[in-house]
C-alpha cells in the first residue's frame, strides 16, 4: 500500500495494514484527515487578566455527569493558568471566525482580547461574543498524557446560537455543507 502524504517529505510504503515506524509529521498529517471543530477556551487569572487560546482538541466525554475534554501542550505559556483555574469557557466558533481563531492561536499576540466582543459569565470568566455555542465548565480533573495536559471540564452552563461551525481539516479552515440527508432518515 502506498499513502501519499501532501505537504510532507515522507512517503509511506508498507504492508496492507499500514506502517509501524513513522515520523511525527506523517502522524500529524494522517490525523489531519479527521475534521474537527474550532473553539476558543478562556479563563481569568486571579489578578483579573483574561487568558484564551484556540483549540481543536475538544470532545464530549460524558453526558451523565456532563463532562467535556480538551488538551493543552505541556510547554504552553497558559498551562499554569488553566491548570489552576476554577472555571473556563469553551466558545465554539462559527464559519466566519477564521481571523479570530488565528488571533487566539498566535502566541505572539499579547492581548488577544483587545477589541474582541467578550461576555462575562456569572462564574466570572470570559466567553467570546458571537460564538455559535458556549459551555461554561468547572475545572473537574486534569492529567498529563504524553506531551499534553488533558483538561476535563464539568459543564455548568450552556448557550447556543444560529450558525454553522468553523471546521479544521487537512491543515486549513473549512466549513460544513449539507449533503441532502438529515439523520432522521438513518434512525
PDB file of C-alpha atoms in Angstrom:
ATOM      1  CA  UNK A   1       0.000   0.000   0.000  1.00  0.00           C
ATOM      2  CA  UNK A   2       1.273   3.490  -0.835  1.00  0.00           C
ATOM      3  CA  UNK A   3      -0.034   6.527   1.029  1.00  0.00           C
ATOM      4  CA  UNK A   4       0.956   9.870  -0.426  1.00  0.00           C
ATOM      5  CA  UNK A   5       1.069  12.495   2.300  1.00  0.00           C
ATOM      6  CA  UNK A   6       0.697  16.029   0.926  1.00  0.00           C
ATOM      7  CA  UNK A   7       2.990  18.711   2.395  1.00  0.00           C
ATOM      8  CA  UNK A   8       5.288  16.061   3.837  1.00  0.00           C
ATOM      9  CA  UNK A   9       8.529  14.639   2.525  1.00  0.00           C
ATOM     10  CA  UNK A  10       7.542  11.276   3.940  1.00  0.00           C
ATOM     11  CA  UNK A  11       6.164   8.706   1.519  1.00  0.00           C
ATOM     12  CA  UNK A  12       4.619   5.829   3.388  1.00  0.00           C
ATOM     13  CA  UNK A  13       5.189   2.372   1.936  1.00  0.00           C
ATOM     14  CA  UNK A  14       4.325  -0.746   3.854  1.00  0.00           C
ATOM     15  CA  UNK A  15       2.141  -3.751   4.245  1.00  0.00           C
ATOM     16  CA  UNK A  16      -1.589  -3.882   3.817  1.00  0.00           C
ATOM     17  CA  UNK A  17      -2.293  -2.758   7.407  1.00  0.00           C
ATOM     18  CA  UNK A  18      -0.137   0.353   7.351  1.00  0.00           C
ATOM     19  CA  UNK A  19       3.249   1.275   8.692  1.00  0.00           C
ATOM     20  CA  UNK A  20       4.610   0.892  12.192  1.00  0.00           C
ATOM     21  CA  UNK A  21       7.525   3.321  12.007  1.00  0.00           C
ATOM     22  CA  UNK A  22       6.712   6.911  11.096  1.00  0.00           C
ATOM     23  CA  UNK A  23       7.792  10.485  11.701  1.00  0.00           C
ATOM     24  CA  UNK A  24       5.778  12.872  13.867  1.00  0.00           C
ATOM     25  CA  UNK A  25       4.966  14.971  10.772  1.00  0.00           C
ATOM     26  CA  UNK A  26       3.476  11.935   8.994  1.00  0.00           C
ATOM     27  CA  UNK A  27       1.270  11.160  12.004  1.00  0.00           C
ATOM     28  CA  UNK A  28       0.166  14.796  12.206  1.00  0.00           C
ATOM     29  CA  UNK A  29      -0.791  14.719   8.524  1.00  0.00           C
ATOM     30  CA  UNK A  30      -2.767  11.497   8.953  1.00  0.00           C
ATOM     31  CA  UNK A  31      -4.589  12.950  11.987  1.00  0.00           C
ATOM     32  CA  UNK A  32      -5.395  15.995   9.834  1.00  0.00           C
ATOM     33  CA  UNK A  33      -7.620  13.720   7.738  1.00  0.00           C
ATOM     34  CA  UNK A  34     -10.108  13.835  10.612  1.00  0.00           C
ATOM     35  CA  UNK A  35     -12.065  17.117  10.581  1.00  0.00           C
ATOM     36  CA  UNK A  36     -12.526  18.904  13.894  1.00  0.00           C
ATOM     37  CA  UNK A  37     -14.419  21.899  15.153  1.00  0.00           C
ATOM     38  CA  UNK A  38     -12.563  25.001  16.290  1.00  0.00           C
ATOM     39  CA  UNK A  39     -13.077  26.641  19.678  1.00  0.00           C
ATOM     40  CA  UNK A  40     -11.518  29.183  21.998  1.00  0.00           C
ATOM     41  CA  UNK A  41     -11.036  28.232  25.637  1.00  0.00           C
ATOM     42  CA  UNK A  42     -10.830  31.137  28.045  1.00  0.00           C
ATOM     43  CA  UNK A  43     -10.469  31.827  31.727  1.00  0.00           C
ATOM     44  CA  UNK A  44      -9.499  34.682  34.024  1.00  0.00           C
ATOM     45  CA  UNK A  45      -6.437  34.847  36.267  1.00  0.00           C
ATOM     46  CA  UNK A  46      -6.645  35.734  39.958  1.00  0.00           C
ATOM     47  CA  UNK A  47      -5.494  39.283  39.111  1.00  0.00           C
ATOM     48  CA  UNK A  48      -8.320  39.709  36.557  1.00  0.00           C
ATOM     49  CA  UNK A  49      -6.438  39.123  33.295  1.00  0.00           C
ATOM     50  CA  UNK A  50      -8.306  37.232  30.545  1.00  0.00           C
ATOM     51  CA  UNK A  51      -6.414  34.280  29.039  1.00  0.00           C
ATOM     52  CA  UNK A  52      -7.537  32.335  25.993  1.00  0.00           C
ATOM     53  CA  UNK A  53      -6.350  30.156  23.148  1.00  0.00           C
ATOM     54  CA  UNK A  54      -7.633  28.352  20.089  1.00  0.00           C
ATOM     55  CA  UNK A  55      -8.175  24.598  20.339  1.00  0.00           C
ATOM     56  CA  UNK A  56      -9.386  21.834  18.085  1.00  0.00           C
ATOM     57  CA  UNK A  57      -8.752  19.080  20.621  1.00  0.00           C
ATOM     58  CA  UNK A  58     -12.260  19.361  22.062  1.00  0.00           C
ATOM     59  CA  UNK A  59     -14.616  16.402  22.639  1.00  0.00           C
ATOM     60  CA  UNK A  60     -17.638  15.301  24.607  1.00  0.00           C
ATOM     61  CA  UNK A  61     -16.634  12.837  27.319  1.00  0.00           C
ATOM     62  CA  UNK A  62     -19.830  12.048  29.259  1.00  0.00           C
ATOM     63  CA  UNK A  63     -23.457  13.139  29.379  1.00  0.00           C
ATOM     64  CA  UNK A  64     -24.018  11.955  32.960  1.00  0.00           C
ATOM     65  CA  UNK A  65     -22.254  13.698  34.558  1.00  0.00           C
ATOM     66  CA  UNK A  66     -21.825  16.291  31.789  1.00  0.00           C
ATOM     67  CA  UNK A  67     -18.090  16.257  31.016  1.00  0.00           C
ATOM     68  CA  UNK A  68     -16.004  17.569  28.123  1.00  0.00           C
ATOM     69  CA  UNK A  69     -12.289  17.355  27.446  1.00  0.00           C
ATOM     70  CA  UNK A  70      -9.619  19.302  25.641  1.00  0.00           C
ATOM     71  CA  UNK A  71      -5.842  19.269  25.706  1.00  0.00           C
ATOM     72  CA  UNK A  72      -3.063  21.810  26.017  1.00  0.00           C
ATOM     73  CA  UNK A  73       0.564  21.246  25.009  1.00  0.00           C
ATOM     74  CA  UNK A  74       2.775  20.947  28.101  1.00  0.00           C
ATOM     75  CA  UNK A  75       5.063  23.845  27.130  1.00  0.00           C
ATOM     76  CA  UNK A  76       2.188  26.328  26.659  1.00  0.00           C
ATOM     77  CA  UNK A  77       2.671  29.647  28.480  1.00  0.00           C
ATOM     78  CA  UNK A  78      -1.007  29.340  29.531  1.00  0.00           C
ATOM     79  CA  UNK A  79      -0.605  25.892  31.113  1.00  0.00           C
ATOM     80  CA  UNK A  80      -0.372  27.040  34.749  1.00  0.00           C
ATOM     81  CA  UNK A  81      -3.321  29.420  34.328  1.00  0.00           C
ATOM     82  CA  UNK A  82      -5.651  26.700  33.025  1.00  0.00           C
ATOM     83  CA  UNK A  83      -4.340  24.058  35.408  1.00  0.00           C
ATOM     84  CA  UNK A  84      -5.150  26.325  38.370  1.00  0.00           C
ATOM     85  CA  UNK A  85      -8.375  27.971  37.185  1.00  0.00           C
ATOM     86  CA  UNK A  86     -11.718  27.261  38.846  1.00  0.00           C
ATOM     87  CA  UNK A  87     -13.808  27.776  35.683  1.00  0.00           C
ATOM     88  CA  UNK A  88     -13.218  28.093  31.957  1.00  0.00           C
ATOM     89  CA  UNK A  89     -15.372  28.591  28.877  1.00  0.00           C
ATOM     90  CA  UNK A  90     -15.328  26.784  25.562  1.00  0.00           C
ATOM     91  CA  UNK A  91     -16.631  29.077  22.807  1.00  0.00           C
ATOM     92  CA  UNK A  92     -17.349  27.120  19.616  1.00  0.00           C
ATOM     93  CA  UNK A  93     -16.536  29.303  16.630  1.00  0.00           C
ATOM     94  CA  UNK A  94     -18.701  29.877  13.581  1.00  0.00           C
ATOM     95  CA  UNK A  95     -17.506  29.555   9.991  1.00  0.00           C
ATOM     96  CA  UNK A  96     -16.902  33.320   9.794  1.00  0.00           C
ATOM     97  CA  UNK A  97     -14.410  33.318  12.703  1.00  0.00           C
ATOM     98  CA  UNK A  98     -11.172  32.285  10.947  1.00  0.00           C
ATOM     99  CA  UNK A  99      -9.357  35.516  11.870  1.00  0.00           C
ATOM    100  CA  UNK A 100     -10.427  35.150  15.494  1.00  0.00           C
ATOM    101  CA  UNK A 101      -9.169  31.549  15.559  1.00  0.00           C
ATOM    102  CA  UNK A 102      -5.815  32.631  14.113  1.00  0.00           C
ATOM    103  CA  UNK A 103      -5.508  35.508  16.577  1.00  0.00           C
ATOM    104  CA  UNK A 104      -6.037  33.255  19.610  1.00  0.00           C
ATOM    105  CA  UNK A 105      -3.714  30.598  18.140  1.00  0.00           C
ATOM    106  CA  UNK A 106      -0.830  33.067  17.830  1.00  0.00           C
ATOM    107  CA  UNK A 107       1.340  33.137  20.979  1.00  0.00           C
ATOM    108  CA  UNK A 108       2.896  36.443  19.826  1.00  0.00           C
ATOM    109  CA  UNK A 109      -0.402  38.324  20.152  1.00  0.00           C
ATOM    110  CA  UNK A 110      -0.042  39.961  23.550  1.00  0.00           C
ATOM    111  CA  UNK A 111      -3.626  40.982  24.330  1.00  0.00           C
ATOM    112  CA  UNK A 112      -5.797  38.539  22.409  1.00  0.00           C
ATOM    113  CA  UNK A 113      -8.992  40.005  23.878  1.00  0.00           C
ATOM    114  CA  UNK A 114      -8.356  43.602  22.760  1.00  0.00           C
ATOM    115  CA  UNK A 115     -11.277  44.846  20.623  1.00  0.00           C
ATOM    116  CA  UNK A 116     -12.943  41.415  20.809  1.00  0.00           C
ATOM    117  CA  UNK A 117     -16.587  41.164  21.934  1.00  0.00           C
ATOM    118  CA  UNK A 118     -16.480  39.368  25.284  1.00  0.00           C
ATOM    119  CA  UNK A 119     -19.320  38.388  27.554  1.00  0.00           C
ATOM    120  CA  UNK A 120     -18.655  37.688  31.209  1.00  0.00           C
ATOM    121  CA  UNK A 121     -20.366  34.597  32.588  1.00  0.00           C
ATOM    122  CA  UNK A 122     -21.977  34.543  36.057  1.00  0.00           C
ATOM    123  CA  UNK A 123     -18.945  32.454  37.105  1.00  0.00           C
ATOM    124  CA  UNK A 124     -16.694  35.418  36.280  1.00  0.00           C
ATOM    125  CA  UNK A 125     -14.917  34.048  33.216  1.00  0.00           C
ATOM    126  CA  UNK A 126     -14.924  35.468  29.675  1.00  0.00           C
ATOM    127  CA  UNK A 127     -16.718  33.937  26.710  1.00  0.00           C
ATOM    128  CA  UNK A 128     -16.323  35.005  23.103  1.00  0.00           C
ATOM    129  CA  UNK A 129     -19.233  37.080  21.821  1.00  0.00           C
ATOM    130  CA  UNK A 130     -20.654  35.806  18.534  1.00  0.00           C
ATOM    131  CA  UNK A 131     -19.675  32.177  19.120  1.00  0.00           C
ATOM    132  CA  UNK A 132     -22.264  29.663  17.897  1.00  0.00           C
ATOM    133  CA  UNK A 133     -22.178  27.836  21.239  1.00  0.00           C
ATOM    134  CA  UNK A 134     -20.576  28.317  24.641  1.00  0.00           C
ATOM    135  CA  UNK A 135     -20.034  25.919  27.506  1.00  0.00           C
ATOM    136  CA  UNK A 136     -19.078  27.144  30.972  1.00  0.00           C
ATOM    137  CA  UNK A 137     -17.159  24.436  32.807  1.00  0.00           C
ATOM    138  CA  UNK A 138     -15.658  23.874  36.207  1.00  0.00           C
ATOM    139  CA  UNK A 139     -12.103  22.567  36.188  1.00  0.00           C
ATOM    140  CA  UNK A 140     -13.019  18.983  37.084  1.00  0.00           C
ATOM    141  CA  UNK A 141      -9.839  16.990  36.527  1.00  0.00           C
ATOM    142  CA  UNK A 142      -6.500  17.065  34.701  1.00  0.00           C
ATOM    143  CA  UNK A 143      -3.853  14.571  33.815  1.00  0.00           C
ATOM    144  CA  UNK A 144      -0.603  14.727  31.865  1.00  0.00           C
ATOM    145  CA  UNK A 145      -0.699  12.412  28.855  1.00  0.00           C
ATOM    146  CA  UNK A 146       2.287  12.319  26.512  1.00  0.00           C
ATOM    147  CA  UNK A 147       3.262  15.902  25.700  1.00  0.00           C
ATOM    148  CA  UNK A 148      -0.128  17.403  26.672  1.00  0.00           C
ATOM    149  CA  UNK A 149      -2.219  18.250  29.720  1.00  0.00           C
ATOM    150  CA  UNK A 150      -5.657  16.692  29.319  1.00  0.00           C
ATOM    151  CA  UNK A 151      -8.262  19.044  30.798  1.00  0.00           C
ATOM    152  CA  UNK A 152     -11.644  17.650  31.831  1.00  0.00           C
ATOM    153  CA  UNK A 153     -14.388  20.150  32.478  1.00  0.00           C
ATOM    154  CA  UNK A 154     -17.753  19.586  34.126  1.00  0.00           C
ATOM    155  CA  UNK A 155     -20.338  21.535  32.146  1.00  0.00           C
ATOM    156  CA  UNK A 156     -22.221  24.002  34.367  1.00  0.00           C
ATOM    157  CA  UNK A 157     -23.958  26.233  31.822  1.00  0.00           C
ATOM    158  CA  UNK A 158     -24.615  26.108  28.057  1.00  0.00           C
ATOM    159  CA  UNK A 159     -25.771  28.557  25.374  1.00  0.00           C
ATOM    160  CA  UNK A 160     -26.232  28.105  21.626  1.00  0.00           C
ATOM    161  CA  UNK A 161     -26.937  30.443  18.741  1.00  0.00           C
ATOM    162  CA  UNK A 162     -27.560  30.238  14.986  1.00  0.00           C
ATOM    163  CA  UNK A 163     -24.664  29.448  12.704  1.00  0.00           C
ATOM    164  CA  UNK A 164     -22.525  26.811  11.060  1.00  0.00           C
ATOM    165  CA  UNK A 165     -19.283  25.791  12.773  1.00  0.00           C
ATOM    166  CA  UNK A 166     -15.770  26.584  11.677  1.00  0.00           C
ATOM    167  CA  UNK A 167     -14.014  23.332  10.741  1.00  0.00           C
ATOM    168  CA  UNK A 168     -10.306  22.474  10.625  1.00  0.00           C
ATOM    169  CA  UNK A 169      -9.291  19.774   8.145  1.00  0.00           C
ATOM    170  CA  UNK A 170      -6.069  18.956   6.335  1.00  0.00           C
ATOM    171  CA  UNK A 171      -4.222  21.865   7.909  1.00  0.00           C
ATOM    172  CA  UNK A 172      -6.732  24.536   6.902  1.00  0.00           C
ATOM    173  CA  UNK A 173     -10.060  26.050   7.830  1.00  0.00           C
ATOM    174  CA  UNK A 174     -13.194  24.984   6.002  1.00  0.00           C
ATOM    175  CA  UNK A 175     -16.928  24.808   6.620  1.00  0.00           C
ATOM    176  CA  UNK A 176     -19.652  22.189   6.528  1.00  0.00           C
ATOM    177  CA  UNK A 177     -22.065  21.832   3.662  1.00  0.00           C
ATOM    178  CA  UNK A 178     -25.328  19.931   3.573  1.00  0.00           C
ATOM    179  CA  UNK A 179     -25.412  16.671   1.621  1.00  0.00           C
ATOM    180  CA  UNK A 180     -29.194  16.472   1.425  1.00  0.00           C
ATOM    181  CA  UNK A 181     -29.939  13.967   4.164  1.00  0.00           C
ATOM    182  CA  UNK A 182     -30.831  14.521   7.769  1.00  0.00           C
ATOM    183  CA  UNK A 183     -30.073  11.997  10.468  1.00  0.00           C
ATOM    184  CA  UNK A 184     -33.770  11.158  10.808  1.00  0.00           C
ATOM    185  CA  UNK A 185     -33.508   9.215   7.573  1.00  0.00           C
ATOM    186  CA  UNK A 186     -30.974   6.877   9.197  1.00  0.00           C
ATOM    187  CA  UNK A 187     -32.704   6.215  12.511  1.00  0.00           C
TER     188      UNK A 187
END
